[in-house]
PDB file of C-alpha atoms in Angstrom:
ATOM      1  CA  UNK A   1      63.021  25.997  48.549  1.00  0.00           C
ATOM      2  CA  UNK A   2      62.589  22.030  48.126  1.00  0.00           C
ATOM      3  CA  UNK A   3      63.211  20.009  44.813  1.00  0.00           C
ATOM      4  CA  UNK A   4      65.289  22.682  43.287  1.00  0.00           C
ATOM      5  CA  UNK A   5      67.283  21.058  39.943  1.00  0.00           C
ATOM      6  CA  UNK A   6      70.942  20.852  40.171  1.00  0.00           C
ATOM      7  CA  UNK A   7      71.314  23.269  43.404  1.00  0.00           C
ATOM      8  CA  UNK A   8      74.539  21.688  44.540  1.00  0.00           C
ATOM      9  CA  UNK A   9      76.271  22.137  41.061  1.00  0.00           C
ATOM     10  CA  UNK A  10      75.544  25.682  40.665  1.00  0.00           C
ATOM     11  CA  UNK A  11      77.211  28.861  41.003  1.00  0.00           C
ATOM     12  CA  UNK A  12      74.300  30.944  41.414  1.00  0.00           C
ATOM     13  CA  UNK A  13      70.590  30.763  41.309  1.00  0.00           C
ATOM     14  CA  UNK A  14      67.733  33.646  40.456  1.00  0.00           C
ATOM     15  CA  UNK A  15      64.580  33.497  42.538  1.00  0.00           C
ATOM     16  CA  UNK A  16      61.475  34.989  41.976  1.00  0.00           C
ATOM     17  CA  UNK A  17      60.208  36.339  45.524  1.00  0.00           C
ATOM     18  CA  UNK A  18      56.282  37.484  45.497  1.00  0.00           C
ATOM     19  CA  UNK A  19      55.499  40.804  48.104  1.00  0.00           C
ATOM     20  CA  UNK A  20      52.784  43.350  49.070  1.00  0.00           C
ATOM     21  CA  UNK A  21      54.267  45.535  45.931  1.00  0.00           C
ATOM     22  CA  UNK A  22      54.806  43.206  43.803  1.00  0.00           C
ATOM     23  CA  UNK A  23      57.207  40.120  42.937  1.00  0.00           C
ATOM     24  CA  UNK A  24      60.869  41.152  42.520  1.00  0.00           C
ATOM     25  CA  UNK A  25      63.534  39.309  40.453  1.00  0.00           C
ATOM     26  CA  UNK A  26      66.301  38.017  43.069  1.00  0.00           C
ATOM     27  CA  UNK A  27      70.034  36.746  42.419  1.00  0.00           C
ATOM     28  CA  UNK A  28      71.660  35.276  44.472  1.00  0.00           C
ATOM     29  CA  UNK A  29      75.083  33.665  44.988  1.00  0.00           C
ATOM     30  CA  UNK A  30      75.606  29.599  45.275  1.00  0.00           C
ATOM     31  CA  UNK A  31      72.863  28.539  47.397  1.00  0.00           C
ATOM     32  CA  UNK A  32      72.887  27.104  50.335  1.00  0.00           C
ATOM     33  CA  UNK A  33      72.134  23.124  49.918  1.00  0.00           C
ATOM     34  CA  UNK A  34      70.657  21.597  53.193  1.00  0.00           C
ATOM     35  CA  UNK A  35      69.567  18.523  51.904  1.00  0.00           C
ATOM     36  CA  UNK A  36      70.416  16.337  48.568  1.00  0.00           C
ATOM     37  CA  UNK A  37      67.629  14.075  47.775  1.00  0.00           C
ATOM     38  CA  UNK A  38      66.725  12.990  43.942  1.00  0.00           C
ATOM     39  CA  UNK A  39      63.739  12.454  41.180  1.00  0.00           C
ATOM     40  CA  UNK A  40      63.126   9.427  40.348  1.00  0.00           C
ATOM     41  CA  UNK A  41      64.889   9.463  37.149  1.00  0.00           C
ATOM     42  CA  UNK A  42      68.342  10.133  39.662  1.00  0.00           C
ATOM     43  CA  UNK A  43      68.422  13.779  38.516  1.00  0.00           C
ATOM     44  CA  UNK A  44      68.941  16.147  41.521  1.00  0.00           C
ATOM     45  CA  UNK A  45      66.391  17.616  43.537  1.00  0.00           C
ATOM     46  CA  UNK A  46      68.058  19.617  46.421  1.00  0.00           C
ATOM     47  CA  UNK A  47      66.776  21.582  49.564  1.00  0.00           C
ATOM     48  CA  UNK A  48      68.282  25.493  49.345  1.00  0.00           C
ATOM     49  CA  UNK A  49      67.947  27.416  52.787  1.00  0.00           C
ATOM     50  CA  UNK A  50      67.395  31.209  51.385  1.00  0.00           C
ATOM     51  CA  UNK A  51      68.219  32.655  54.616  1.00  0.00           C
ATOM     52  CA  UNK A  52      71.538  31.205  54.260  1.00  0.00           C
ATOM     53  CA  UNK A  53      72.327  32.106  50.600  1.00  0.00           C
ATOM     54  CA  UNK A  54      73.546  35.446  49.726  1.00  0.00           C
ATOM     55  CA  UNK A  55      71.834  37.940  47.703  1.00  0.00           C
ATOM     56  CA  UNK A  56      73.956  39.929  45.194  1.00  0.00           C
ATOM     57  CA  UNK A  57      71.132  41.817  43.281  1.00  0.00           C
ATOM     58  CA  UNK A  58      67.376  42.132  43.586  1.00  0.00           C
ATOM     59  CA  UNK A  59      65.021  44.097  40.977  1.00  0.00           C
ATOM     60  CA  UNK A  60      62.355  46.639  40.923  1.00  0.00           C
ATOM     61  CA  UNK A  61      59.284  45.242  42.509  1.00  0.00           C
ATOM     62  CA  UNK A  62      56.649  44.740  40.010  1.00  0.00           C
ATOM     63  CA  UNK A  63      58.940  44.340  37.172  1.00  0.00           C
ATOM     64  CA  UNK A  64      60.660  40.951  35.488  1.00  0.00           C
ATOM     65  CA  UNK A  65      58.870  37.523  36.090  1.00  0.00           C
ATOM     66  CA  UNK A  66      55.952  36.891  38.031  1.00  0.00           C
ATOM     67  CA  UNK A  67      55.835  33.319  40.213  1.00  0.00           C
ATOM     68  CA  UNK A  68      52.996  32.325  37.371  1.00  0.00           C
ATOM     69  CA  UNK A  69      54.820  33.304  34.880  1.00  0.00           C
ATOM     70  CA  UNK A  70      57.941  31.040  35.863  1.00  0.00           C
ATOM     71  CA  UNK A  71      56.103  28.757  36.277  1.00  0.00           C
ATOM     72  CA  UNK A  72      54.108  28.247  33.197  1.00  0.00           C
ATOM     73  CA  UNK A  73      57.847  28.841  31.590  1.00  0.00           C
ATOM     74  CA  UNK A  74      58.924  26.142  33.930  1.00  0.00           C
ATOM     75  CA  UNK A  75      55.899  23.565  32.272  1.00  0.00           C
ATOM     76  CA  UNK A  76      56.489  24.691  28.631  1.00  0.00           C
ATOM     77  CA  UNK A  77      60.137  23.590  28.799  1.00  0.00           C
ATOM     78  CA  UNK A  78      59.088  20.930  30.466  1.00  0.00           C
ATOM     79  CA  UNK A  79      56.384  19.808  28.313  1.00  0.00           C
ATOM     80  CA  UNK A  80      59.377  20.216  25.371  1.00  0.00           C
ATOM     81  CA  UNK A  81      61.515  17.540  27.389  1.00  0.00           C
ATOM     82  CA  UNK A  82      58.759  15.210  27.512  1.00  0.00           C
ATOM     83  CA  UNK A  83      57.646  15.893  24.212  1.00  0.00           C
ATOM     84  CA  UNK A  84      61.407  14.746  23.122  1.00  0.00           C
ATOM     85  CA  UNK A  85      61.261  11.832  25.356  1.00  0.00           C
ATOM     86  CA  UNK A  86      58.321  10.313  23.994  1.00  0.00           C
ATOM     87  CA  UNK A  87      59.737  10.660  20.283  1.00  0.00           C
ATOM     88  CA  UNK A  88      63.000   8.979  21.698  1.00  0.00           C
ATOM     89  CA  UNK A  89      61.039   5.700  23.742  1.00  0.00           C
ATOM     90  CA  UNK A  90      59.287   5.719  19.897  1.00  0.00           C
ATOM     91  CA  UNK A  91      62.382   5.178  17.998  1.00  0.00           C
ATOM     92  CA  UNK A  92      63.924   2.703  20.726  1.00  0.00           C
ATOM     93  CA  UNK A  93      60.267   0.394  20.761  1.00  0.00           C
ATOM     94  CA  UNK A  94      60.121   0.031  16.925  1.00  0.00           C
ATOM     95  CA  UNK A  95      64.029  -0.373  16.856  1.00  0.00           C
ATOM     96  CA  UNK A  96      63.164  -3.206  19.016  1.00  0.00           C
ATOM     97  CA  UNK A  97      60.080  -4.711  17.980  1.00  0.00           C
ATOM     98  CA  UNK A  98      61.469  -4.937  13.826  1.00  0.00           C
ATOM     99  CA  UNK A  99      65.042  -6.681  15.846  1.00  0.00           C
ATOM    100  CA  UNK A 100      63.227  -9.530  18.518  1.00  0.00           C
ATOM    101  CA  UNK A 101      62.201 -12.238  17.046  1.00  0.00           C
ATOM    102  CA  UNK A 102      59.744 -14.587  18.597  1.00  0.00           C
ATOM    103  CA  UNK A 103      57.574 -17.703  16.697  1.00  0.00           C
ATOM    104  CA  UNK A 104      60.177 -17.370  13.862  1.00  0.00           C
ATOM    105  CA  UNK A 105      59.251 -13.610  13.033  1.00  0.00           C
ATOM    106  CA  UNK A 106      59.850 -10.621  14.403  1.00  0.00           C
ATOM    107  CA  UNK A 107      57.369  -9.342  16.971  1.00  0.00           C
ATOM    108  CA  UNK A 108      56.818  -6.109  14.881  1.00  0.00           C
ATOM    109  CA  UNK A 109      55.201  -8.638  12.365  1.00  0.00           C
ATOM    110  CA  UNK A 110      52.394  -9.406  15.116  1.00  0.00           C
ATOM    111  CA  UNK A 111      48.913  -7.278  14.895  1.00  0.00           C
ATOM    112  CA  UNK A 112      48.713  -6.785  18.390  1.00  0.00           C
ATOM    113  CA  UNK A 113      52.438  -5.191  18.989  1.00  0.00           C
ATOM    114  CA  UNK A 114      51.788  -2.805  15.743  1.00  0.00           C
ATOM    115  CA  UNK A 115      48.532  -1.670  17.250  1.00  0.00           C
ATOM    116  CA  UNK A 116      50.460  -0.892  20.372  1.00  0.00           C
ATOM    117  CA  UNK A 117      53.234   1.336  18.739  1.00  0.00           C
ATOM    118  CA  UNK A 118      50.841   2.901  16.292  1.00  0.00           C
ATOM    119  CA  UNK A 119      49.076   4.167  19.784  1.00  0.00           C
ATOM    120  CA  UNK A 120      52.239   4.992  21.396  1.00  0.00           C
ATOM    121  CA  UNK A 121      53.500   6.649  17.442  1.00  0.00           C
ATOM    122  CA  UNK A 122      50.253   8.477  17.793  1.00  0.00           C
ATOM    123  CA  UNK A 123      50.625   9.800  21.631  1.00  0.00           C
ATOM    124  CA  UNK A 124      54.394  10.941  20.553  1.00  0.00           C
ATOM    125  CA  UNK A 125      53.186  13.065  17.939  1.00  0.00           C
ATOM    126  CA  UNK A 126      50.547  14.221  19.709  1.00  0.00           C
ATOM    127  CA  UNK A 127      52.621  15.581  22.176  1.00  0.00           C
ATOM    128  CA  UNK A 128      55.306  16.673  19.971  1.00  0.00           C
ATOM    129  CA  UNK A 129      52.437  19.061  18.123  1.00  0.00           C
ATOM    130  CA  UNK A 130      51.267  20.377  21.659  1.00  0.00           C
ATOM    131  CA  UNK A 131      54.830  21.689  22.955  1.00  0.00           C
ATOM    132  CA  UNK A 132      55.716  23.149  19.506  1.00  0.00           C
ATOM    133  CA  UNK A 133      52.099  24.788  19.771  1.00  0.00           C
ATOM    134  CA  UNK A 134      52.441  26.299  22.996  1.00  0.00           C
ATOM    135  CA  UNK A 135      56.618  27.364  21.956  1.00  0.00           C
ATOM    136  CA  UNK A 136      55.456  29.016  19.062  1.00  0.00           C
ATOM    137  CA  UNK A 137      51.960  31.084  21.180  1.00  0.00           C
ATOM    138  CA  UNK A 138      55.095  31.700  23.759  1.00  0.00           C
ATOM    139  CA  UNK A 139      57.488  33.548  21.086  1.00  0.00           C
ATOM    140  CA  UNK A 140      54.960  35.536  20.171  1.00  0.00           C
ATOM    141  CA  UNK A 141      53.203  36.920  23.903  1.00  0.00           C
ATOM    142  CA  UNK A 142      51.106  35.313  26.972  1.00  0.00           C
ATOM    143  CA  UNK A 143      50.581  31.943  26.378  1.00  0.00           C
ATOM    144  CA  UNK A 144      48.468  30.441  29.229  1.00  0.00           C
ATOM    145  CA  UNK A 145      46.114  28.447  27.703  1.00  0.00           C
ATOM    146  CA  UNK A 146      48.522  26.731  25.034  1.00  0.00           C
ATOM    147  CA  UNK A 147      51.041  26.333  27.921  1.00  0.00           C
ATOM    148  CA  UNK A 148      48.097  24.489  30.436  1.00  0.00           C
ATOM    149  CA  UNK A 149      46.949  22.799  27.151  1.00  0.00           C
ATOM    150  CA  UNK A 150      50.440  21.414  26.299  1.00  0.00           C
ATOM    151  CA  UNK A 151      51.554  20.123  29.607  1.00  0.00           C
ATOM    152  CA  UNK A 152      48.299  18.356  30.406  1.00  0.00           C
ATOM    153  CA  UNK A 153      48.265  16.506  27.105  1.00  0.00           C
ATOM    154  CA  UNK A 154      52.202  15.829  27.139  1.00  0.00           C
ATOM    155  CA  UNK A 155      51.903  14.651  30.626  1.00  0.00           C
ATOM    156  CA  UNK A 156      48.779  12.053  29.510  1.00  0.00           C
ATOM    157  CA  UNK A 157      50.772  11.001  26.644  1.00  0.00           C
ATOM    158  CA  UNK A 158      53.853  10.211  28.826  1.00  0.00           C
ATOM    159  CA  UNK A 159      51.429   8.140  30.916  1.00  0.00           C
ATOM    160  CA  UNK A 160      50.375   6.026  28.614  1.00  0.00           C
ATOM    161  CA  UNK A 161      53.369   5.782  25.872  1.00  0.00           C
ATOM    162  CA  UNK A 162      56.009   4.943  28.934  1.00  0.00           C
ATOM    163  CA  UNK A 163      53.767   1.864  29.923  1.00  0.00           C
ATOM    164  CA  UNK A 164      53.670   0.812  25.748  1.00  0.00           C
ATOM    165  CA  UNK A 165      57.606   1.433  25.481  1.00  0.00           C
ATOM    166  CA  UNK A 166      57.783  -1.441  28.681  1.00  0.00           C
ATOM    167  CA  UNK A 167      55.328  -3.224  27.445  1.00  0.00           C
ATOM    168  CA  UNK A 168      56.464  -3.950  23.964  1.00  0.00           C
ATOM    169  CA  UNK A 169      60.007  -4.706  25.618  1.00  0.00           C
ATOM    170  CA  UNK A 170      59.110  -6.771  27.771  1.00  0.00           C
ATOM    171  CA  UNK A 171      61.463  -7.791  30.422  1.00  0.00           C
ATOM    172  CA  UNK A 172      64.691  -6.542  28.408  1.00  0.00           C
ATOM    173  CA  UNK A 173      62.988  -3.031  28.944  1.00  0.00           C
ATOM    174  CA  UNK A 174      62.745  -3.257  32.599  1.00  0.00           C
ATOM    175  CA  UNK A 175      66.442  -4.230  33.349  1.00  0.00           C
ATOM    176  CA  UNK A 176      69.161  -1.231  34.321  1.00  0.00           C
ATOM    177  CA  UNK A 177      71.370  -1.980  31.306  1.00  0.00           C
ATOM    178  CA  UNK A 178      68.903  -0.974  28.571  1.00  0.00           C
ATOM    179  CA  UNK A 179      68.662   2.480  27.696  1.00  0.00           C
ATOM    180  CA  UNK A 180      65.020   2.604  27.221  1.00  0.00           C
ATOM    181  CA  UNK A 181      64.742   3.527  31.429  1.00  0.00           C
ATOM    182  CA  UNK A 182      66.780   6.773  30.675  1.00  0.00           C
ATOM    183  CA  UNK A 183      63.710   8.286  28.985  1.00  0.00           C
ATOM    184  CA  UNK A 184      60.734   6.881  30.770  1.00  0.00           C
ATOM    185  CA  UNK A 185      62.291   7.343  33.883  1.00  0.00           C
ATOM    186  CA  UNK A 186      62.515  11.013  33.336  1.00  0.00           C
ATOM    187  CA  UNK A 187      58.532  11.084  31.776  1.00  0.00           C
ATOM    188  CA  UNK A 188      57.541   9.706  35.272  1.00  0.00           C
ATOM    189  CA  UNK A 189      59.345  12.170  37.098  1.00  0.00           C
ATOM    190  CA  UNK A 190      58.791  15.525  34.518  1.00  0.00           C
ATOM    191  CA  UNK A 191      55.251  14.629  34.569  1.00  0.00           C
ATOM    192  CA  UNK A 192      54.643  16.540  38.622  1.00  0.00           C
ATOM    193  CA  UNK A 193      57.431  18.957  37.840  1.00  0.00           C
ATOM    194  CA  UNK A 194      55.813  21.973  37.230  1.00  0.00           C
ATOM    195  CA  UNK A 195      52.353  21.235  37.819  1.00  0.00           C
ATOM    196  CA  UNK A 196      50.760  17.398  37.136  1.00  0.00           C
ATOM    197  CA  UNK A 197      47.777  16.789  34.615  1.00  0.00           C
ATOM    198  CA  UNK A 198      45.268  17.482  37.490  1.00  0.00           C
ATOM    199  CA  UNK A 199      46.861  20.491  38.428  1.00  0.00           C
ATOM    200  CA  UNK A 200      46.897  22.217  34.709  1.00  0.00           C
ATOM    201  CA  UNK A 201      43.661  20.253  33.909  1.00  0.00           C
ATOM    202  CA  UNK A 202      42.296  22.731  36.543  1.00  0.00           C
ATOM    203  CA  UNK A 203      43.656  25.624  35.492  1.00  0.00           C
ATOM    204  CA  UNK A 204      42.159  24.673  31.540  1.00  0.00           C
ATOM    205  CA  UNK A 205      38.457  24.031  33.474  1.00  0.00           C
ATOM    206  CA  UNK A 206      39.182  27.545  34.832  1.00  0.00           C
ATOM    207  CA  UNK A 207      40.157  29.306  31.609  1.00  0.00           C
ATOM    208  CA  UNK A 208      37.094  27.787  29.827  1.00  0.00           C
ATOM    209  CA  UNK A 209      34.847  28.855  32.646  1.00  0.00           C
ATOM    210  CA  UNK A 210      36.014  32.302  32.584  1.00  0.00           C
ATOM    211  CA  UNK A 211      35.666  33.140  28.789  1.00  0.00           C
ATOM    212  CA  UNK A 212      31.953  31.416  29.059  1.00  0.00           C
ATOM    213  CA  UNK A 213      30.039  29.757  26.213  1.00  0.00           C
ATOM    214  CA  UNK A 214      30.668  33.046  23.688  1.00  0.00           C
ATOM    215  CA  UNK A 215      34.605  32.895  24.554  1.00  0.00           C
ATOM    216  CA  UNK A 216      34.863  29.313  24.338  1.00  0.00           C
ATOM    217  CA  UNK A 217      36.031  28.761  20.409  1.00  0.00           C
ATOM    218  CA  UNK A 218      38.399  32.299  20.554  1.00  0.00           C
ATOM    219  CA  UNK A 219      39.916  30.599  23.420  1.00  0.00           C
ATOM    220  CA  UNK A 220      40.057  27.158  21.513  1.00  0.00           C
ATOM    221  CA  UNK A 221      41.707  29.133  18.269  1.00  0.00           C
ATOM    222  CA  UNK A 222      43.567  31.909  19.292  1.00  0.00           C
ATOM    223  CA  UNK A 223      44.373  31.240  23.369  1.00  0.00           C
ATOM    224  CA  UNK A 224      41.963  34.102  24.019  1.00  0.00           C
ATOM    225  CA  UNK A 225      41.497  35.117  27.443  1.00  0.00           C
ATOM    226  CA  UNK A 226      39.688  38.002  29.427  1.00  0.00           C
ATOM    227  CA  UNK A 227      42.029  41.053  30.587  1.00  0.00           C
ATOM    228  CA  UNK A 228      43.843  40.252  34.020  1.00  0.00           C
ATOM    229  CA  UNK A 229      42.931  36.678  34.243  1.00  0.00           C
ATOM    230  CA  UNK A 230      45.225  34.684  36.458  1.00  0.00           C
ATOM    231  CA  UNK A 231      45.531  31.297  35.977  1.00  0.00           C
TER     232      UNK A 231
END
């Protein structure tokens, strides 16, 4: 297993294992690291040799998660992060652009800076309303679509508002010592975790395709989908 969060710090680690009768819920003891590499944003990302990690339980096959289950999971909390990060590059840009002054005013007080944090204000919220969206279809049973939905528009709104934060900071943004790197650093590197835009812009095409032109707004309103589809 490659890019696994954390391995070397933990005690123990639950796997999800897909087989001819179904996928099984695994847990194991403290894995096995074999490599210690890192995102971008310095979080770990470690290599775990299964073979060498011990198994202390396994489940029922066909029962507890599926691997596109925990995965969707794995986007919607991810989607959440994002979602957070984008509110917190928000508050750190207009904290900024109301404090620099430049020409004897601060830069807030320029047309061309407020357009750019009223798009990046506007991408944050955005975002924010698809993760609570796709938490709240999730509470409540499958959640596919909002889930695909929410991590392709949180991961286009990370694009974009990451480049505004730097942007509107200019050089002070880009240096180690700010904080503003903590959050976009971590947008760039959620974005692929989980499945990327393309990836869950796919599986949206495929949703729409299967529900066809009559299945289209249920789908749009209430996540709709037709019995046993996969994503």
């Amino acid at each position: 297993m490659r890019r696994v969060p954390w391995a070397r710090h933990l005690s123990g680690l639950v796997v999800v294992v897909p087989g001819p009768e179904g996928a099984r819920t695994v847990l194991a003891g403290a894995p096995a690291v074999v490599e210690q590499a890192r995102n971008h944003a310095g979080e770990p990302r470690d290599t775990v040799d299964l073979a060498a990690t011990p198994v202390l339980a396994a489940g029922a096959p066909g029962t507890g998660l599926t691997p596109e289950r925990l995965r969707g999971l794995g986007a919607l909390f991810r989607a959440n992060a994002m979602a957070g990060a984008l509110q917190r590059i928000t508050d750190l840009t207009l904290r900024y652009a109301q404090d620099r002054v430049q020409f004897g005013r601060p830069i807030a007080k320029f047309q061309a800076v407020q357009h750019q944090i009223a798009v990046l204000a506007s991408q944050a919220a955005a975002a924010r309303v698809a993760a609570e969206v796709a938490a709240r279809a999730a509470t409540a049973g499958p959640a596919g679509f909002e889930i695909a939905c929410a991590k392709l528009r949180v991961g286009e709104a990370a694009t974009l508002g990451a480049g505004i934060a730097h942007q509107v900071h200019g050089a002070m943004g880009f240096t180690h010592e700010h904080v503003l790197h903590f959050s976009t650093r971590r947008l760039w590197s959620w974005r692929d975790e989980f499945g990327s835009e393309a990836e869950w812009a796919g599986v949206v095409g495929r949703m729409a395709r299967a529900v066809g032109s009559e299945g289209l707004w249920p789908l749009l309103t209430d996540g709709a989908l037709p019995p046993g589809f996969a994503a």
